[in-house]
Amino acid sequence: MKNTLPSEDHLGEVVFVELPEKGVSVSKGGSFGAVESVKATSDVNSPISGEIVEVNSKLPESPGLSIGSSVETPIMAPLEFVINFLYIVASLFVDMKINSSPFEDGWMIKVKPSNPSELESLLGPKEYTKFCEEEDAAH
Amino acid sequence: MRGGLWQLGQSITRRLVQADKKAVARRYFSSEAELKKTVLYDFHVANGGKMVPFAGWSMPIQYKDSIIDSTVNCRENGSLFDVSHMCGLSLKGKDSVPFLEKLVIADVAGLANGTGTLTVFTNEKGGAIDDSVITKVTDDHIYLVVNAGCRDKDLAHIEEHMKAFKAKGGDVSWHIHDERSLLALQGPLAAPTLQHLTKEDLAKIYFGDFRVLDIKGTTCFLTRTGYTGEDGFEISVPSENAVDLAKAILEKSEGKVRLTGLGARDSLRLEAGLCLYGNDMEQHTTPVEAGLTWAIGKRRRAEGGFLGADVILKQLADGPSIRRVGFFSSGPPARSHSEIQDEKGQNLGEITSGGFSPCLKKNIAMGYVKSGSHKSGTKVKIVVRGKAYDGVVTKMPFVPTNYYKPS
């Protein structure tokens, strides 16, 4: 299941995921967390505004990188945006050890939108994949 | 994207909103058109290299293997890197050694012919202009390699001093090896693989040694050095033979030596505790602060005679106020500019490089702390995105080095 979705290609293996608390509000374009790969830190920005109603607590727990402890394998969590239970916006990282079904367990946060019209600007999974392919082809 | 050398990927939201697409495409188009390409560019692309801008060059950040897999494979088998973006240079003339000694901290005169060392070009304040591996080929020939990102300023610096030196009757001139390419072959299979391609006995060439020799029918400059902590070589090869040599190395290793990009190269050097100029060493950093006191030759400590010697010799006598140290940390990987605090939350300094170690499977970093907090085992806090995480000062290298030295 490696590299089945485009973003993993761009960021490399995920080694740490940082997510916010439930109840926090997010705004369109604003950062709500971060994804760390071996070489880079990327903000994860919310594509819509609203209130975080659920956080996938399994993701941040998984890294477990503590001093003196040796971790057999780096975390390669399946991550997925799932917005408003309906809109799967972007497949961020897929793999691997924990689950190969990102659409079920790999989501990051669920957001109750405060401005549902923002959803119209988002891409569905097919459009997203197509967008990534086009962008990759461009460089 | 923060904390990165790497222009890897884009902000994830850019991928979500169609309207941003054109802006992204434009940005890439304009920058890529001006990038320089090494003679191996097409070879990289054909082998799945993901090309990114680096120091004005289009270089592979990784190939088909992941950065973690590439890093581990270098230490278990071997890696081949294209490092032709770096600038190879020869100083020639009977006064080459005294000339270079004005600019670097090394005891160049004390090097045996055909041996080299890591050194630092200093400025008048004792700060580092660049780090470089220099080799005394003979008494009237020095070969050195400087960083791609420092090429222009290094060459301007050397040229300025060379003019003044020659005006006083000194005999020195330079040749920039732009007609050559540079390959780095690293890891435990480096020597056995390269031995298939040369008649010279590599067992007699030790870490830091230099030879001009025949490899696969062409005259190459071979330095037993590298930037990974592993045994290995940097091979300066005529550019027209570079692709053939790269192919031959991969073939002779039976696929075990893998093409490796800048991403894994950075992980490897960080695990080996080696400085990246521009991150871990800058214009204002002295070699003493950077933990490179060992590179200041004994004679140079006594005599000085290099730029900034007064500052550096005083630091040697009094001790520097800050020092480069290594860290293990919990939480997210520390990145360059993460604040380092003591356990009470007082500022101690800043991280200069950090990441997840593919070989140790934990976070490693290096940075500068106030002297007194530099001892191994000192507990610190490292602030990432506003949260303080536990860290501990740790000896470097993080991963033991495997240099080939006489037993």
XYZ file of C-alpha atoms in Angstrom:
546
model
C 0.000 0.000 0.000
C 2.963 2.342 -0.107
C 2.764 5.412 -2.296
C -0.752 4.713 -3.372
C -1.725 8.302 -2.826
C 0.248 11.241 -4.082
C 1.161 13.303 -1.049
C 3.364 10.693 0.514
C 5.614 10.992 -2.484
C 6.074 14.642 -1.747
C 6.816 14.554 1.945
C 8.421 11.186 2.485
C 7.837 8.996 5.477
C 5.882 10.475 8.335
C 7.645 10.308 11.670
C 5.432 12.491 13.852
C 1.939 13.913 13.795
C 0.759 16.802 15.922
C -2.974 17.423 16.232
C -5.056 19.976 18.157
C -7.608 19.472 20.957
C -11.271 18.807 20.419
C -13.385 21.970 20.628
C -10.772 24.233 19.095
C -11.919 26.307 16.153
C -10.112 26.276 12.865
C -10.268 28.787 10.079
C -9.989 28.270 6.369
C -6.312 28.317 5.419
C -5.159 28.340 9.044
C -2.792 25.772 10.515
C -4.260 23.246 12.935
C -1.409 20.806 13.265
C 1.808 19.571 11.794
C 3.169 16.543 10.037
C 6.847 15.727 10.385
C 8.697 13.690 7.815
C 12.359 12.727 8.076
C 13.487 15.961 6.496
C 10.675 18.432 6.747
C 7.963 19.898 8.895
C 4.724 20.783 7.188
C 1.859 22.712 8.649
C -1.457 21.108 8.062
C -3.914 23.803 7.149
C -7.646 23.525 7.407
C -9.440 23.835 4.110
C -12.596 25.074 5.854
C -13.617 27.039 8.948
C -15.401 25.448 11.851
C -15.125 23.679 15.173
C -13.128 20.515 15.689
C -15.617 17.949 16.909
C -13.347 14.932 16.924
C -9.605 14.271 16.828
C -8.086 10.943 15.858
C -6.187 10.358 19.070
C -4.499 7.234 17.697
C -2.259 9.254 15.408
C -0.289 11.393 17.881
C 0.046 8.487 20.294
C 1.751 6.333 17.764
C 5.126 8.055 17.336
C 6.319 7.297 20.859
C 9.735 8.733 20.277
C 11.080 9.166 23.769
C 14.584 9.513 25.090
C 16.269 6.231 25.674
C 13.540 4.151 24.181
C 14.229 2.538 20.912
C 11.358 2.310 18.547
C 11.519 -0.565 16.146
C 9.927 1.238 13.266
C 9.134 4.871 12.745
C 5.500 5.661 12.741
C 4.002 5.585 9.331
C 0.476 6.410 10.157
C -2.237 6.518 7.613
C -3.578 10.034 7.632
C -6.600 11.395 6.008
C -8.682 14.450 6.151
C -12.271 13.609 6.735
C -14.415 16.661 6.854
C -17.958 16.771 8.079
C -18.176 12.991 7.717
C -18.926 13.467 4.050
C -16.129 15.235 2.278
C -12.953 13.342 1.963
C -10.722 16.164 1.055
C -7.207 15.003 0.725
C -5.353 11.805 1.177
C -2.218 12.851 2.948
C -0.208 9.807 3.776
C -0.900 6.204 3.337
C 0.714 3.032 4.441
C 1.572 0.865 6.260
C 1.952 -0.747 9.618
C -1.128 0.442 11.405
C -3.735 0.293 8.798
C -3.936 0.033 5.101
C -7.410 1.495 4.989
C -6.857 5.227 5.394
C -10.426 6.049 4.657
C -11.519 4.291 7.825
C -8.772 4.894 10.388
C -6.369 7.345 8.849
C -8.220 10.591 9.315
C -6.882 13.499 11.383
C -9.791 15.650 12.503
C -13.480 16.014 11.928
C -14.766 19.536 11.589
C -18.258 20.961 11.972
C -18.234 23.662 9.314
C -19.270 27.150 10.276
C -19.588 28.197 6.680
C -20.767 25.240 4.587
C -20.363 27.184 1.365
C -16.592 26.819 1.759
C -17.010 23.135 0.990
C -17.759 23.970 -2.605
C -14.154 25.000 -3.223
C -12.791 21.607 -2.163
C -11.752 18.761 -4.376
C -13.179 15.282 -4.157
C -10.786 12.298 -4.142
C -10.852 11.855 -7.909
C -10.260 15.520 -8.624
C -7.515 15.591 -5.999
C -5.679 12.668 -7.540
C -5.987 14.253 -10.955
C -4.733 17.571 -9.603
C -1.671 15.905 -8.088
C -0.882 14.054 -11.278
C -1.073 17.248 -13.267
C 1.113 19.069 -10.823
C 3.692 16.280 -10.802
C 3.737 16.304 -14.579
C 4.419 20.028 -14.509
C 7.729 19.532 -12.679
C 7.202 24.526 5.063
C 9.452 25.266 7.960
C 12.847 24.324 9.194
C 14.043 23.014 5.940
C 16.698 23.033 3.397
C 14.253 21.195 1.361
C 11.637 22.621 -0.890
C 9.936 19.268 -0.771
C 6.288 19.291 -1.506
C 4.098 22.241 -0.942
C 1.752 23.372 1.738
C -0.964 20.828 1.783
C -3.729 23.342 1.335
C -2.207 24.332 -1.968
C -3.221 20.926 -3.168
C -6.789 21.420 -2.097
C -7.852 24.538 -3.816
C -7.817 24.632 -7.550
C -7.153 28.355 -7.721
C -3.650 27.947 -6.325
C -2.527 25.589 -9.040
C -1.318 28.169 -11.511
C 0.649 30.047 -8.899
C 2.483 26.878 -7.903
C 3.249 25.974 -11.487
C 4.573 29.452 -12.228
C 6.828 29.505 -9.214
C 8.436 26.235 -10.180
C 8.812 27.173 -13.796
C 10.662 30.395 -13.139
C 13.118 28.934 -10.638
C 13.864 25.698 -12.453
C 14.731 27.410 -15.723
C 17.780 29.010 -14.111
C 19.091 25.956 -12.314
C 22.402 24.399 -13.286
C 22.498 20.720 -14.172
C 25.305 18.253 -13.569
C 26.273 15.885 -16.390
C 24.369 13.181 -14.498
C 21.036 15.042 -14.650
C 19.430 12.803 -17.278
C 20.808 9.737 -15.499
C 19.161 10.879 -12.249
C 15.831 11.465 -13.946
C 16.024 8.104 -15.728
C 16.614 6.448 -12.358
C 13.613 8.080 -10.715
C 15.496 10.958 -9.097
C 13.231 13.648 -7.671
C 14.990 16.816 -8.678
C 14.876 19.851 -6.416
C 16.653 23.209 -6.411
C 19.757 23.148 -4.211
C 22.367 25.909 -4.098
C 21.490 26.950 -7.648
C 21.578 23.383 -8.987
C 18.877 20.909 -9.837
C 19.830 17.931 -7.681
C 18.136 14.640 -6.727
C 16.736 14.788 -3.217
C 15.857 11.113 -3.408
C 15.286 8.350 -5.942
C 12.770 5.525 -5.743
C 13.992 4.390 -2.313
C 12.640 6.313 0.653
C 14.990 8.541 2.639
C 14.853 6.103 5.561
C 15.648 3.090 3.366
C 18.445 4.980 1.568
C 20.059 6.092 4.805
C 20.029 2.610 6.287
C 21.277 1.055 3.043
C 24.290 3.377 2.971
C 25.435 2.022 6.346
C 24.589 -1.591 5.526
C 25.747 -1.689 1.905
C 26.581 1.526 0.142
C 25.475 4.720 -1.537
C 26.476 6.569 -4.666
C 25.929 10.331 -4.637
C 26.373 12.877 -7.404
C 28.116 15.751 -5.664
C 29.274 17.496 -8.834
C 27.642 20.696 -7.613
C 30.539 21.054 -5.184
C 33.518 23.004 -6.418
C 36.857 21.232 -6.870
C 39.876 23.489 -7.034
C 43.640 23.142 -7.305
C 46.158 25.672 -6.016
C 49.485 25.379 -7.789
C 52.856 27.031 -7.375
C 55.741 26.718 -4.954
C 54.075 29.066 -2.435
C 50.685 27.304 -2.441
C 51.134 26.012 1.096
C 52.069 29.311 2.780
C 49.327 31.030 0.772
C 46.604 28.623 1.886
C 47.826 28.729 5.471
C 46.881 32.420 5.611
C 43.253 31.465 4.921
C 42.675 28.211 6.843
C 43.297 26.825 10.329
C 45.006 23.603 9.218
C 48.696 22.789 9.464
C 48.956 22.371 5.695
C 52.765 22.284 5.736
C 52.610 19.433 8.229
C 50.459 17.241 5.988
C 52.331 14.409 4.304
C 52.107 14.493 0.528
C 48.948 12.741 -0.640
C 47.037 13.321 2.600
C 44.333 15.757 3.568
C 42.112 17.036 6.320
C 38.894 18.876 7.021
C 39.555 22.556 7.529
C 37.802 25.907 7.868
C 38.309 29.112 5.894
C 38.108 31.908 8.457
C 37.370 35.634 8.231
C 39.059 38.468 10.161
C 36.731 37.899 13.128
C 37.561 34.209 13.328
C 34.186 33.228 11.856
C 33.820 30.483 9.264
C 33.567 31.433 5.594
C 33.265 27.759 4.658
C 34.446 24.313 5.603
C 36.459 22.338 3.088
C 38.410 19.131 2.678
C 41.931 20.051 1.552
C 44.659 17.753 0.310
C 48.357 18.395 -0.046
C 49.010 16.564 -3.311
C 52.629 17.753 -3.388
C 54.453 20.742 -1.892
C 53.351 22.850 -4.863
C 49.837 21.468 -5.412
C 46.835 21.647 -3.071
C 43.515 20.076 -4.056
C 40.385 21.196 -2.257
C 36.621 20.932 -2.518
C 34.332 23.710 -1.293
C 30.566 23.824 -0.795
C 28.336 24.561 -3.792
C 26.457 27.233 -1.895
C 29.711 28.968 -0.946
C 31.426 28.712 -4.315
C 31.095 32.328 -5.389
C 32.085 33.890 -2.095
C 34.903 31.379 -1.515
C 36.394 31.953 -4.941
C 36.104 35.745 -4.517
C 37.780 35.487 -1.119
C 40.606 33.293 -2.388
C 41.085 35.425 -5.490
C 41.310 38.656 -3.522
C 43.980 37.249 -1.238
C 45.756 35.587 -4.129
C 46.104 38.912 -5.947
C 47.652 40.532 -2.889
C 49.898 37.524 -2.323
C 51.110 37.500 -5.920
C 51.659 41.255 -5.862
C 54.197 40.633 -3.115
C 55.951 38.079 -5.295
C 54.229 34.897 -4.091
C 54.021 32.009 -6.555
C 50.477 30.636 -6.574
C 47.730 30.202 -9.163
C 44.531 28.194 -9.315
C 42.626 25.869 -11.571
C 38.903 25.313 -11.040
C 37.998 21.792 -12.053
C 34.780 22.615 -13.891
C 35.666 20.034 -16.545
C 35.320 17.320 -13.895
C 32.412 15.775 -12.018
C 32.424 14.497 -8.458
C 30.930 11.221 -7.269
C 30.819 10.130 -3.630
C 30.851 6.380 -3.048
C 30.142 5.610 0.606
C 29.496 2.643 2.838
C 31.024 -0.766 3.596
C 30.800 -1.883 -0.057
C 32.533 1.266 -1.347
C 36.052 -0.190 -1.336
C 35.218 -3.714 -2.586
C 33.107 -2.219 -5.380
C 35.667 0.342 -6.479
C 38.436 -2.265 -6.336
C 36.782 -3.972 -9.323
C 37.429 -0.819 -11.353
C 41.053 0.006 -10.512
C 44.382 -1.811 -10.280
C 45.610 0.410 -7.461
C 45.455 -1.431 -4.099
C 42.762 0.446 -2.164
C 43.747 -1.318 1.060
C 46.820 0.939 1.105
C 44.795 4.136 0.827
C 43.552 5.272 4.237
C 40.993 7.795 5.464
C 42.081 11.271 4.331
C 44.494 9.966 1.676
C 44.519 11.231 -1.898
C 45.714 9.579 -5.124
C 45.658 10.385 -8.803
C 44.874 7.022 -10.336
C 43.305 5.167 -13.193
C 39.706 4.094 -12.652
C 38.051 2.252 -15.525
C 40.538 3.714 -17.970
C 40.318 7.363 -16.950
C 42.496 9.490 -14.727
C 40.632 10.296 -11.534
C 41.397 12.120 -8.301
C 40.495 9.824 -5.440
C 40.081 11.039 -1.866
C 39.211 8.542 0.863
C 36.712 10.801 2.581
C 33.020 11.583 2.620
C 30.106 13.097 4.438
C 28.324 10.083 5.883
C 30.545 8.787 8.694
C 31.139 5.637 6.651
C 34.255 4.513 4.854
C 34.228 5.701 1.274
C 35.617 7.835 -1.504
C 35.056 11.019 -3.390
C 36.008 10.503 -7.020
C 36.739 13.447 -9.276
C 36.257 12.115 -12.793
C 36.402 13.850 -16.193
C 32.793 14.862 -16.878
C 32.579 12.921 -20.132
C 33.240 9.698 -18.167
C 31.040 10.415 -15.154
C 27.864 8.638 -16.252
C 29.803 5.537 -17.330
C 31.612 5.424 -14.009
C 28.363 5.800 -12.042
C 26.804 2.958 -14.038
C 29.870 0.756 -13.558
C 29.892 1.298 -9.796
C 26.218 0.374 -9.467
C 26.700 -2.665 -11.679
C 29.829 -3.935 -9.898
C 28.031 -3.738 -6.567
C 25.336 -6.014 -7.992
C 22.682 -3.479 -7.105
C 23.621 -3.185 -3.452
C 25.154 0.259 -3.777
C 22.146 2.462 -4.456
C 21.843 5.897 -5.961
C 21.227 8.166 -2.985
C 19.962 11.729 -2.907
C 20.544 14.802 -0.830
C 17.800 13.882 1.641
C 19.546 10.759 2.882
C 22.903 12.515 2.585
C 21.690 15.052 5.125
C 20.401 12.323 7.477
C 23.730 10.511 7.190
C 25.880 13.535 7.947
C 23.630 14.495 10.866
C 23.925 10.990 12.322
C 27.701 11.307 11.884
C 27.676 14.633 13.768
C 29.091 16.546 10.790
C 28.362 20.239 10.274
C 26.312 21.534 7.389
C 27.717 24.929 6.482
C 24.933 27.515 6.531
C 23.089 25.648 9.272
C 25.577 24.454 11.865
C 28.346 26.841 10.984
C 28.017 30.385 9.701
C 30.026 33.576 9.180
C 29.840 34.377 12.884
C 30.710 30.889 14.153
C 34.306 30.145 15.060
C 35.839 26.690 14.617
C 36.295 26.500 18.392
C 32.592 27.075 19.012
C 31.750 24.564 16.285
C 33.748 21.832 18.013
C 36.456 21.812 15.340
C 39.335 22.730 17.647
C 40.947 19.414 16.655
C 41.308 20.817 13.122
C 43.529 23.695 14.283
C 47.050 22.380 13.851
C 49.367 22.540 16.888
C 51.806 24.723 15.034
C 48.972 27.041 14.026
C 47.890 27.361 17.671
C 51.389 28.462 18.545
C 52.043 30.663 15.546
C 48.616 31.913 14.395
C 49.055 33.575 11.011
C 45.559 32.886 9.658
C 42.628 35.290 9.410
C 40.968 35.835 12.795
C 43.739 34.002 14.628
C 43.675 36.527 17.486
C 40.005 35.782 18.201
C 40.415 32.031 17.812
C 43.585 31.739 19.907
C 41.935 33.782 22.675
C 38.942 31.438 22.608
C 41.299 28.487 22.844
C 42.890 30.011 25.940
C 39.696 31.205 27.665
C 37.153 28.721 26.336
C 34.313 29.701 23.986
C 31.075 31.157 25.387
C 28.933 28.839 23.258
C 29.515 25.341 21.947
C 28.015 23.037 19.357
C 26.573 19.896 20.944
C 24.290 17.021 20.003
C 20.872 16.153 21.418
C 18.375 13.354 21.631
C 14.843 14.641 22.106
C 11.282 13.453 22.577
C 8.204 14.677 20.744
C 8.450 16.043 17.230
C 11.933 16.266 15.709
C 13.725 19.499 16.624
C 14.542 21.586 13.568
C 16.878 24.460 12.909
C 15.957 27.530 15.042
C 14.093 25.525 17.708
C 14.895 27.175 21.031
C 16.947 25.262 23.606
C 16.100 26.004 27.270
C 17.350 24.794 30.611
C 14.954 22.929 32.869
C 13.722 26.225 34.344
C 12.842 27.589 30.926
C 15.839 29.945 30.558
C 17.251 30.296 27.040
C 20.409 28.310 26.362
C 20.639 28.589 22.593
C 19.229 27.288 19.358
C 19.074 24.084 17.332
C 20.901 24.344 14.001
C 20.044 20.955 12.424
C 17.705 18.226 13.497
C 15.609 15.395 12.300
C 14.551 11.843 12.730
C 17.482 9.432 12.643
C 16.672 6.579 10.261
C 19.348 4.362 11.821
C 18.630 5.074 15.512
C 14.873 5.477 15.013
C 14.735 8.520 17.229
C 15.117 12.278 17.077
C 18.611 13.702 16.863
C 19.726 17.303 16.581
C 22.701 19.590 16.957
C 22.805 23.153 18.150
C 24.651 25.730 20.189
C 24.329 26.099 23.973
C 26.027 28.321 26.498
C 29.222 26.816 27.868
C 28.443 25.078 31.136
C 25.358 23.434 29.649
C 27.369 21.571 27.038
C 28.262 18.451 28.996
C 26.906 15.139 27.834
C 23.890 14.139 29.931
C 22.711 17.714 30.610
C 18.917 17.793 30.541
C 17.341 20.503 28.399
C 13.998 21.506 26.934
C 13.609 21.990 23.213
C 10.722 24.176 22.081
C 8.834 23.056 18.996
C 5.743 25.031 17.948
C 5.455 26.610 21.384
C 5.702 23.398 23.399
C 8.782 22.395 25.396
C 9.908 18.792 24.949
C 12.557 16.868 26.903
C 16.011 16.692 25.425
C 19.435 15.628 26.583
C 22.908 16.714 25.491
C 24.524 13.762 23.739
C 27.978 12.966 22.420
C 28.461 13.001 18.675
C 28.692 11.192 16.348
C 25.262 9.740 17.090
C 26.099 6.721 14.947
C 29.698 5.410 15.253
C 31.910 6.298 12.313
C 33.589 3.598 10.203
C 36.573 5.387 8.700
C 39.314 3.213 7.216
C 42.395 3.895 9.294
C 45.649 2.002 9.762
C 45.220 -0.495 12.606
